[in-house]
Coordinates of C-alpha atoms in Angstrom, one line a residue:
X12 CA 37.4 110.6 136.5
X13 CA 37.2 114.1 138.6
X14 CA 38.4 114.0 141.9
X15 CA 35.6 114.1 143.3
X16 CA 33.9 111.4 141.8
X17 CA 36.2 108.2 143.4
X18 CA 34.0 105.9 145.6
X19 CA 37.4 104.6 146.1
X20 CA 41.5 105.9 146.4
X21 CA 43.9 103.4 146.2
X22 CA 47.5 104.0 146.7
X23 CA 50.1 102.2 145.9
X24 CA 50.2 99.3 142.2
X25 CA 51.9 96.9 143.4
X26 CA 50.3 93.5 144.0
X27 CA 47.6 94.1 146.8
X28 CA 46.1 97.3 145.5
X29 CA 46.6 96.5 141.7
X30 CA 43.5 93.3 142.9
X31 CA 41.7 95.4 145.3
X32 CA 42.2 98.3 142.3
X33 CA 41.0 95.5 140.4
X34 CA 38.3 93.5 141.9
X35 CA 36.4 97.0 143.1
X36 CA 35.8 98.7 139.6
X37 CA 35.1 95.1 138.1
X38 CA 32.4 95.0 141.0
X39 CA 31.0 98.4 140.1
X40 CA 33.1 101.0 142.3
X41 CA 34.6 104.3 140.2
X42 CA 38.2 104.1 141.3
X43 CA 41.3 106.8 141.3
X44 CA 44.7 104.5 141.6
X45 CA 47.7 107.1 142.4
X46 CA 51.4 105.5 142.1
X47 CA 55.1 106.7 142.8
X48 CA 55.8 105.2 139.9
X49 CA 56.0 105.2 135.8
X50 CA 54.7 102.6 133.4
X51 CA 57.2 100.3 132.6
X52 CA 57.9 99.6 128.8
X53 CA 59.7 96.0 128.5
X54 CA 61.2 97.3 125.1
X55 CA 62.7 98.9 128.1
X56 CA 63.8 95.6 129.7
X57 CA 67.7 95.2 129.6
X58 CA 67.1 91.6 128.2
X59 CA 66.6 93.5 124.7
X60 CA 70.3 94.9 124.8
X61 CA 73.1 92.5 123.1
X62 CA 74.9 94.7 126.9
X63 CA 72.3 93.7 129.3
X64 CA 75.1 92.7 131.6
X65 CA 76.1 95.9 131.6
X66 CA 73.0 98.0 131.8
X67 CA 71.0 98.8 135.0
X68 CA 67.9 97.5 135.9
X69 CA 64.5 100.5 135.3
X70 CA 62.5 99.3 138.1
X71 CA 65.5 100.1 141.1
X72 CA 67.8 101.4 142.9
X73 CA 71.4 100.3 141.9
X74 CA 72.8 98.5 145.0
X75 CA 74.8 101.0 148.1
X76 CA 72.5 104.1 146.1
X77 CA 71.1 106.7 148.4
X78 CA 67.8 104.8 148.7
X79 CA 64.8 107.7 148.7
X80 CA 62.9 106.6 152.1
X81 CA 65.2 104.6 154.2
X82 CA 67.8 106.7 156.1
X83 CA 71.3 104.5 155.8
X84 CA 71.5 103.7 159.7
X85 CA 74.8 101.0 161.7
X86 CA 72.6 97.5 161.4
X87 CA 72.3 95.6 165.3
X88 CA 75.4 94.1 166.5
X89 CA 76.4 90.8 165.2
X90 CA 75.5 87.9 167.9
X91 CA 79.9 86.1 168.2
X92 CA 78.5 83.1 168.8
X93 CA 76.4 83.1 165.4
X94 CA 79.5 84.7 163.9
X95 CA 79.0 81.8 161.3
X96 CA 76.1 81.7 160.2
X97 CA 75.8 82.7 157.1
X98 CA 79.0 80.1 156.5
X99 CA 81.0 83.3 156.7
X100 CA 83.9 81.8 159.5
X101 CA 86.4 82.9 160.4
X102 CA 86.2 86.0 157.8
X103 CA 83.7 87.2 160.1
X104 CA 86.0 88.3 163.0
X105 CA 86.1 91.9 161.2
X106 CA 82.4 91.6 161.5
X107 CA 81.0 93.6 164.2
X108 CA 77.2 95.2 163.1
X109 CA 74.7 94.5 160.3
X110 CA 75.2 96.7 157.2
X111 CA 72.3 99.0 156.7
X112 CA 68.9 97.8 155.5
X113 CA 68.7 97.3 152.3
X114 CA 65.6 97.5 150.5
X115 CA 65.4 96.0 146.7
X116 CA 62.3 96.9 145.1
X117 CA 60.2 98.8 142.2
X118 CA 58.5 102.5 141.6
X119 CA 56.4 101.9 139.0
X120 CA 52.7 100.7 138.1
X121 CA 52.6 97.0 138.8
X122 CA 55.1 97.3 141.6
X123 CA 57.2 94.6 143.0
X124 CA 55.9 92.5 140.8
X125 CA 57.4 94.0 137.7
X126 CA 60.8 92.4 139.2
X127 CA 59.6 89.7 141.5
X128 CA 60.7 86.3 138.9
X129 CA 57.3 84.9 139.2
X130 CA 56.5 82.5 143.0
X131 CA 52.6 81.7 143.4
X132 CA 52.3 80.0 146.2
X133 CA 49.2 79.5 148.4
X134 CA 50.7 79.1 152.2
X135 CA 50.9 76.1 154.3
X136 CA 48.3 76.0 156.6
X137 CA 49.5 75.1 159.3
X138 CA 51.9 78.6 158.9
X139 CA 48.6 80.3 159.9
X140 CA 48.8 78.9 163.5
X141 CA 53.1 78.6 164.1
X142 CA 52.0 80.6 167.4
X143 CA 49.6 77.7 168.4
X144 CA 51.2 74.6 166.6
X145 CA 55.4 76.0 167.3
X146 CA 55.4 79.0 169.9
X147 CA 56.7 80.8 167.6
X148 CA 55.2 83.5 165.6
X149 CA 51.7 84.4 165.8
X150 CA 48.6 83.3 164.9
X151 CA 47.3 85.1 162.0
X152 CA 43.3 86.2 162.4
X153 CA 42.1 83.9 159.8
X154 CA 42.5 80.6 158.6
X155 CA 43.7 79.1 155.6
X156 CA 40.0 77.5 154.3
X157 CA 39.5 80.9 154.7
X158 CA 41.6 82.6 152.4
X159 CA 42.0 79.9 149.8
X160 CA 38.8 81.0 147.3
X161 CA 40.7 84.3 146.7
X162 CA 43.9 82.3 146.5
X163 CA 42.0 80.3 144.2
X164 CA 40.6 83.8 142.3
X165 CA 44.0 85.2 142.5
X166 CA 46.0 82.2 140.1
X167 CA 43.2 82.1 137.6
X168 CA 43.5 86.0 137.1
X169 CA 47.1 85.8 137.1
X170 CA 47.6 82.7 134.7
X171 CA 49.0 80.9 137.5
X172 CA 51.4 77.3 136.3
X173 CA 51.2 74.5 138.6
X174 CA 51.1 70.8 139.1
X175 CA 48.4 69.9 141.9
X176 CA 49.9 67.2 144.8
X177 CA 52.0 68.8 146.5
X178 CA 52.2 67.0 150.1
X179 CA 53.6 69.7 151.7
X180 CA 49.9 71.9 150.9
X181 CA 46.6 71.4 151.2
X182 CA 44.7 69.4 148.8
X183 CA 43.4 71.5 145.9
X184 CA 42.2 71.6 141.9
X185 CA 44.1 72.0 139.2
X186 CA 46.2 74.2 138.7
X187 CA 44.5 77.2 135.7
X188 CA 47.7 76.3 133.4
X189 CA 49.2 73.2 133.5
X190 CA 53.1 73.6 135.1
X191 CA 56.5 74.3 132.7
X192 CA 58.3 70.9 130.9
X193 CA 61.3 71.6 134.0
X194 CA 65.0 73.0 132.6
X195 CA 67.6 71.6 133.0
X196 CA 68.7 72.6 136.3
X197 CA 65.9 71.9 137.4
X198 CA 66.4 68.1 136.2
X199 CA 69.7 68.8 138.0
X200 CA 69.0 70.0 140.9
X201 CA 65.8 66.8 141.6
X202 CA 68.4 64.2 140.8
X203 CA 70.7 65.4 143.5
X204 CA 67.8 65.6 146.4
X205 CA 66.0 62.6 145.5
X206 CA 69.9 60.1 146.1
X207 CA 68.7 62.7 149.5
X208 CA 65.1 61.7 150.5
X209 CA 63.8 65.7 149.4
X210 CA 61.1 66.0 147.3
X211 CA 61.1 68.3 144.9
X212 CA 58.9 70.1 143.0
X213 CA 58.0 72.1 140.1
X214 CA 57.3 76.1 142.1
X215 CA 53.8 77.5 140.7
X216 CA 54.2 79.7 138.6
X217 CA 52.8 83.0 137.6
X218 CA 54.5 82.7 134.6
X219 CA 51.6 81.2 131.6
X220 CA 53.2 78.0 130.4
X221 CA 50.2 78.9 127.4
X222 CA 49.5 81.9 125.7
X223 CA 46.6 84.1 127.6
X224 CA 45.0 87.3 127.3
X225 CA 47.2 87.6 124.2
X226 CA 50.4 88.0 126.0
X227 CA 53.2 85.7 124.9
X228 CA 53.6 82.0 127.4
X229 CA 57.2 82.8 129.0
X230 CA 59.8 82.0 126.4
X231 CA 62.3 81.0 129.7
X232 CA 65.1 83.7 129.4
X233 CA 65.0 84.1 133.1
X234 CA 65.2 87.6 132.7
X235 CA 61.9 88.0 135.7
X236 CA 63.5 89.3 137.3
X237 CA 64.8 92.6 135.4
X238 CA 61.2 93.1 134.1
X239 CA 60.1 90.5 131.3
X240 CA 61.3 91.6 127.6
X241 CA 58.5 89.8 126.5
X242 CA 55.6 91.0 128.1
X243 CA 54.7 87.8 128.9
X244 CA 54.9 87.7 132.8
X245 CA 51.4 88.0 135.2
X246 CA 52.2 91.5 136.6
X247 CA 49.6 93.7 138.1
X248 CA 50.5 95.7 136.1
X249 CA 49.6 93.3 132.4
X250 CA 47.1 91.1 134.4
X251 CA 44.8 93.0 136.8
X252 CA 44.8 97.4 135.9
X253 CA 45.0 96.4 131.4
X254 CA 41.7 94.1 132.0
X255 CA 40.8 96.9 133.8
X256 CA 41.4 100.0 132.3
X257 CA 39.2 98.7 129.7
X258 CA 36.2 98.8 131.5
X259 CA 36.0 102.5 132.2
X260 CA 35.6 102.8 136.3
X261 CA 39.6 102.8 136.6
X262 CA 41.9 105.8 136.6
X263 CA 45.5 105.5 136.5
X264 CA 47.7 108.3 137.5
X265 CA 51.6 107.1 137.5
X266 CA 54.0 110.0 139.2
X267 CA 51.6 111.3 141.6
X268 CA 53.2 110.2 145.1
X269 CA 50.8 110.8 148.5
X270 CA 52.3 112.3 150.6
X271 CA 49.7 113.5 153.8
X272 CA 46.6 111.6 154.9
X273 CA 43.7 114.7 156.1
X274 CA 41.3 113.2 158.8
X275 CA 37.8 114.4 160.6
X276 CA 37.2 112.4 163.5
X277 CA 38.0 108.9 161.9
X278 CA 37.6 109.1 158.8
X279 CA 40.3 109.9 155.7
X280 CA 38.9 112.7 154.2
X281 CA 41.8 113.3 151.7
X282 CA 44.9 112.3 150.3
X283 CA 47.2 115.0 149.5
X284 CA 49.9 114.3 146.5
X285 CA 52.4 116.1 144.4
X286 CA 52.8 115.6 141.2
X287 CA 55.6 117.1 139.0
X288 CA 56.3 119.9 141.5
X289 CA 52.2 120.6 142.3
X290 CA 50.0 119.5 145.6
X291 CA 47.2 117.8 144.9
X292 CA 44.3 116.9 147.2
X293 CA 41.9 114.4 146.9
X294 CA 38.6 113.7 148.3
X295 CA 39.1 110.2 149.4
X296 CA 35.2 108.7 150.5
X297 CA 36.5 105.7 151.1
X298 CA 41.1 105.0 151.1
X299 CA 43.3 102.2 150.6
X300 CA 46.6 102.5 151.1
X301 CA 48.8 99.9 149.3
X302 CA 52.6 101.4 149.2
X303 CA 54.1 98.2 151.2
X304 CA 55.8 97.6 154.5
X305 CA 57.6 100.1 154.7
X306 CA 56.4 102.9 153.1
X307 CA 52.4 102.9 153.9
X308 CA 53.3 103.3 157.9
X309 CA 55.6 106.3 157.4
X310 CA 52.5 107.3 155.4
X311 CA 50.9 106.6 158.2
X312 CA 53.7 107.8 160.4
X313 CA 53.7 111.4 158.8
X314 CA 50.0 112.0 158.6
X315 CA 49.9 112.6 162.6
X316 CA 47.2 115.9 163.6
X317 CA 45.3 116.6 166.6
X318 CA 43.1 114.0 166.4
X319 CA 46.3 111.4 165.9
X320 CA 48.6 112.9 167.9
X321 CA 51.5 109.6 166.8
X322 CA 50.0 109.1 163.2
X323 CA 46.5 107.3 162.1
X324 CA 46.0 104.3 163.0
X325 CA 49.0 104.3 165.8
X326 CA 46.5 104.4 169.2
X327 CA 48.3 101.8 171.0
X328 CA 51.9 102.3 169.8
X329 CA 51.9 99.3 166.9
X330 CA 52.0 101.0 163.5
X331 CA 55.7 100.2 162.2
X332 CA 56.7 97.1 164.6
X333 CA 57.3 93.5 164.3
X334 CA 58.8 94.4 161.2
X335 CA 59.6 91.5 158.8
X336 CA 62.6 91.1 156.1
X337 CA 63.1 88.7 154.1
X338 CA 65.3 86.2 155.7
X339 CA 67.3 83.9 153.3
X340 CA 70.9 82.7 152.3
X341 CA 72.3 81.6 148.8
X342 CA 75.3 79.0 148.7
X343 CA 77.4 79.1 144.8
X344 CA 78.0 76.5 143.8
X345 CA 79.5 75.0 140.1
X346 CA 78.0 71.8 138.8
X347 CA 79.9 69.1 137.7
X348 CA 78.7 69.0 134.0
X349 CA 76.9 71.9 131.7
X350 CA 73.2 72.0 133.0
X351 CA 72.3 75.2 131.1
X352 CA 71.8 77.1 134.8
X353 CA 71.0 80.6 132.5
X354 CA 68.1 78.8 131.5
X355 CA 64.4 78.8 132.1
X356 CA 62.0 80.2 134.7
X357 CA 64.2 81.2 136.9
X358 CA 63.3 79.4 140.4
X359 CA 60.9 76.3 138.6
X360 CA 60.9 73.9 141.7
X361 CA 61.2 73.7 145.4
X362 CA 61.9 71.5 148.0
X363 CA 59.7 71.9 150.7
X364 CA 60.3 69.0 153.1
X365 CA 62.0 71.3 155.6
X366 CA 58.8 74.4 155.8
X367 CA 57.0 72.6 158.5
X368 CA 59.3 73.0 162.0
X369 CA 59.9 71.3 164.5
X370 CA 59.2 72.3 167.7
X371 CA 61.2 70.7 169.6
X372 CA 63.4 71.9 167.8
X373 CA 64.2 75.5 168.2
X374 CA 64.2 75.4 164.2
X375 CA 61.5 77.1 162.2
X376 CA 60.3 76.0 158.6
X377 CA 62.3 77.2 155.5
X378 CA 62.0 76.0 150.9
X379 CA 65.2 75.0 149.3
X380 CA 65.4 76.0 145.5
X381 CA 68.5 76.9 142.9
X382 CA 68.1 80.2 140.6
X383 CA 71.9 80.2 137.8
X384 CA 68.8 83.6 136.6
X385 CA 69.4 85.6 140.3
X386 CA 72.7 84.8 140.9
X387 CA 76.1 86.4 139.5
X388 CA 76.8 82.9 136.6
X389 CA 73.5 83.9 134.7
X390 CA 75.2 86.2 132.3
X391 CA 78.5 85.7 129.4
X392 CA 80.1 88.8 130.4
X393 CA 79.9 88.0 133.6
X394 CA 81.0 84.1 134.1
X395 CA 83.8 85.2 131.5
X396 CA 85.1 88.2 134.5
X397 CA 85.5 85.2 136.9
X398 CA 87.6 82.4 134.7
X399 CA 91.4 83.6 135.4
X400 CA 93.5 83.5 132.3
X401 CA 93.7 85.0 129.0
X402 CA 93.7 84.5 125.3
X403 CA 92.6 80.2 124.0
X404 CA 93.0 78.9 127.4
X405 CA 90.4 81.8 128.4
X406 CA 88.1 80.6 125.7
X407 CA 88.1 77.0 126.5
X408 CA 87.5 77.6 130.3
X409 CA 84.3 79.7 129.4
X410 CA 83.5 77.1 126.8
X411 CA 83.6 74.5 129.3
X412 CA 82.3 76.4 132.7
X413 CA 79.8 78.4 131.4
X414 CA 76.5 77.4 131.6
X415 CA 77.6 75.8 135.3
X416 CA 77.8 78.1 138.2
X417 CA 73.9 78.7 140.1
X418 CA 73.4 79.6 143.6
X419 CA 71.0 77.5 145.8
X420 CA 68.7 79.2 147.7
X421 CA 67.0 78.8 151.1
X422 CA 64.0 80.9 153.0
X423 CA 62.2 81.9 156.3
X424 CA 60.3 84.0 158.2
X425 CA 61.6 86.5 160.4
X426 CA 60.5 86.3 163.9
X427 CA 58.0 88.8 164.8
X428 CA 59.5 91.7 167.7
X429 CA 58.2 94.8 168.5
X430 CA 61.8 96.2 168.8
X431 CA 62.4 94.6 165.2
X432 CA 60.1 98.3 163.9
X433 CA 60.7 101.4 161.5
X434 CA 60.3 104.7 162.7
X435 CA 60.4 108.9 161.0
X436 CA 63.7 110.2 160.9
X437 CA 63.9 114.1 161.0
X438 CA 65.2 114.1 157.6
X439 CA 63.0 114.9 155.1
X440 CA 62.9 114.3 151.4
X441 CA 62.2 116.6 148.4
X442 CA 59.1 116.3 149.1
X443 CA 59.2 117.4 152.6
X444 CA 58.3 114.1 153.6
X445 CA 59.7 113.0 157.0
X446 CA 62.4 109.3 155.7
X447 CA 62.0 106.1 158.2
X448 CA 65.3 104.1 159.8
X449 CA 64.7 101.2 160.3
X450 CA 65.9 99.0 163.2
X451 CA 65.9 95.3 162.7
X452 CA 67.1 92.2 163.9
X453 CA 67.1 89.0 164.2
X454 CA 66.7 86.4 167.4
X455 CA 67.5 82.9 168.3
X456 CA 65.4 81.2 166.1
X457 CA 66.2 83.2 163.6
X458 CA 70.2 82.2 163.5
X459 CA 69.6 78.6 164.7
X460 CA 67.2 78.4 161.9
X461 CA 70.0 80.2 159.3
X462 CA 72.7 77.7 160.1
X463 CA 70.1 74.7 160.0
X464 CA 69.5 76.0 156.4
X465 CA 73.4 76.2 155.2
X466 CA 74.0 72.4 156.5
X467 CA 71.5 71.9 154.3
X468 CA 71.9 73.5 151.1
X469 CA 75.5 71.7 151.9
X470 CA 74.1 68.5 151.5
X471 CA 72.6 69.2 148.8
X472 CA 75.5 70.5 146.5
X473 CA 76.9 67.2 147.8
X474 CA 74.3 65.3 146.8
X475 CA 74.2 67.3 143.7
X476 CA 78.4 66.3 143.1
X477 CA 78.4 70.2 142.5
X478 CA 81.7 72.5 144.1
X479 CA 80.9 74.9 146.2
X480 CA 82.9 78.2 144.5
X481 CA 82.4 80.8 146.8
X482 CA 81.7 81.5 150.9
X483 CA 77.3 81.8 151.3
X484 CA 75.5 85.1 151.6
X485 CA 73.5 85.5 154.3
X486 CA 71.2 88.3 155.3
X487 CA 72.6 87.9 159.3
X488 CA 75.5 89.9 157.6
X489 CA 73.4 92.0 155.1
X490 CA 70.2 93.2 155.3
X491 CA 68.8 92.6 151.5
X492 CA 65.0 92.5 151.7
X493 CA 62.6 92.0 148.6
X494 CA 59.4 90.4 150.5
X495 CA 59.1 92.4 153.6
X496 CA 55.9 92.6 155.9
X497 CA 54.2 93.3 159.2
X498 CA 54.6 96.8 160.1
X499 CA 50.6 97.2 160.0
X500 CA 49.9 94.1 160.6
X501 CA 46.8 92.0 161.1
X502 CA 44.7 91.2 164.0
X503 CA 41.8 91.0 166.4
X504 CA 42.8 92.4 169.9
X505 CA 43.9 95.7 168.4
X506 CA 46.3 96.2 171.6
X507 CA 49.0 94.5 168.9
X508 CA 47.4 95.2 165.4
X509 CA 46.6 97.8 163.4
X510 CA 44.0 96.1 160.7
X511 CA 40.8 94.0 161.2
X512 CA 40.7 90.5 159.0
X513 CA 39.7 92.1 156.4
X514 CA 42.5 95.1 156.3
X515 CA 40.4 98.0 157.9
X516 CA 42.6 99.2 160.4
X517 CA 41.2 100.0 163.6
X518 CA 39.5 102.7 164.7
X519 CA 39.2 104.1 160.9
X520 CA 36.2 103.8 159.7
X521 CA 36.8 104.6 155.7
X522 CA 41.2 103.1 155.8
X523 CA 42.3 99.9 154.4
X524 CA 45.1 98.4 154.0
X525 CA 46.1 96.0 151.3
X526 CA 49.9 95.1 150.6
X527 CA 52.3 92.8 152.7
X528 CA 52.4 95.8 156.1
X529 CA 49.3 93.8 157.4
X530 CA 50.8 89.9 156.7
X531 CA 51.7 88.5 160.7
X532 CA 54.0 85.9 159.2
X533 CA 55.7 85.5 155.5
X534 CA 54.9 81.5 155.3
X535 CA 58.0 79.5 155.9
X536 CA 59.8 80.2 153.7
X537 CA 56.9 81.0 150.6
X538 CA 56.4 84.4 148.2
X539 CA 54.3 86.3 149.4
X540 CA 52.9 88.3 146.4
X541 CA 50.0 85.6 145.7
X542 CA 48.5 85.8 150.2
X543 CA 48.6 89.5 149.1
X544 CA 46.8 89.7 146.3
X545 CA 44.5 86.8 147.4
X546 CA 43.8 89.5 150.1
X547 CA 43.7 92.4 148.6
X548 CA 40.6 90.8 146.4
X549 CA 39.1 90.1 150.2
X550 CA 39.7 93.1 151.0
X551 CA 37.6 94.9 147.9
X552 CA 35.4 92.1 148.4
X553 CA 34.6 93.4 152.0
X554 CA 34.4 97.4 150.7
X555 CA 31.7 96.3 148.5
X556 CA 30.0 94.4 151.0
X557 CA 30.2 91.3 149.5
X558 CA 30.6 89.3 152.6

């Protein structure tokens, strides 16, 4: 496809960008999809090698490494009244500030779906109106019923496996594929939760339970976060982009990074890109940004010009504000019996009993789950290094304890606040684009919810007969986000938002956003990927004039 032939230029090939590109190309539009990273080959998954525990992930930056986008910045001051939030107790006496923000993401065709665990959640109806119902967060400019058809379409395209009848969600039709048989770990967790009167339910997953499109079904290896070694997971490179390419109306250019947008009045005219040290100017009749909640506002802020002196779409100083982290807490435990904690889909059950908040208690909605595959306990070498002793005694202890360790996990929303934001730094990256500074803090509701989550996880550990093996890991002290949003949030009022409810940037005729940055909230503990995909499909239909 020649540069001038594209009807739509999409920037970013993750959950949102791939959904838009798929739907537009299937609808007859010629689409050029630009992706900063490269294609992922399942053969490159560490799990294809015997020494997989020692191999770095090919998908994301190692923890503690230099981020190409974010300037490491000391976090907000720790509120000493909540110094124990996350279970650190007296150990937090030396903590004065939050650690610098760490963004756990993947660069590549498929984006963060390359390393996500396949969770495919429809947000509950009450998650769309938290302001009206609970006096927390903000109401969305659309409701669950409006988005439901695109949720259903996204599930069909991904081959989501699940079980209907979740009493904490809206009534729905059957999932495209049946739920996976519960792992031994999940059955053990369910037994403990039932002792507490809680409901532990199958988790809907974009991990096909039987073969679709010629792909292997999920093999229950638990290696989702390292890139599926079998090519079975419905990451968007395989589930959406591969079939779209066959129609001939979609072109994907990997290793091509958008560094600036050019405008004429209220229209984007060209996308300026860099690839292999060369600069390209690509005409853009319609532009869709889908780089995520950090890269999309960064590109818009860095594209200031005479008509947009504060960045494109930033007339009311909303761009980059209301940054939403992932608020989570994990509790390392060890079961009293072997439960094959390393085996099965990483998160095959969830507990939604606490997903609906009580307006009177100051606690937000959250969910609970358990994972061995994403914890420090999945691999034998890692576990062996944590068991003391040598020789025969160590070998016997390893046989006894391996397969018992896992992490209980709780997740909630980050409450939006305009001062939680990202701004441009004076430092430039290798392509001359300003890096960003992320400033983010927790409010009273965030901290109260974090403490409540710890209480519930400890109750669950006790009910399961498990032993807590270490202090919880809390996002209050170490921001380590996978789900981020809010920085270009959608809304009705242009003075309080960046896009409308179809993803079009206020004041721009041909510029849309289709990624997590448009999310006003995070579903009260649910994973946002399916919502991003459903919104992306809806944005594509708006561009096609279908509604």
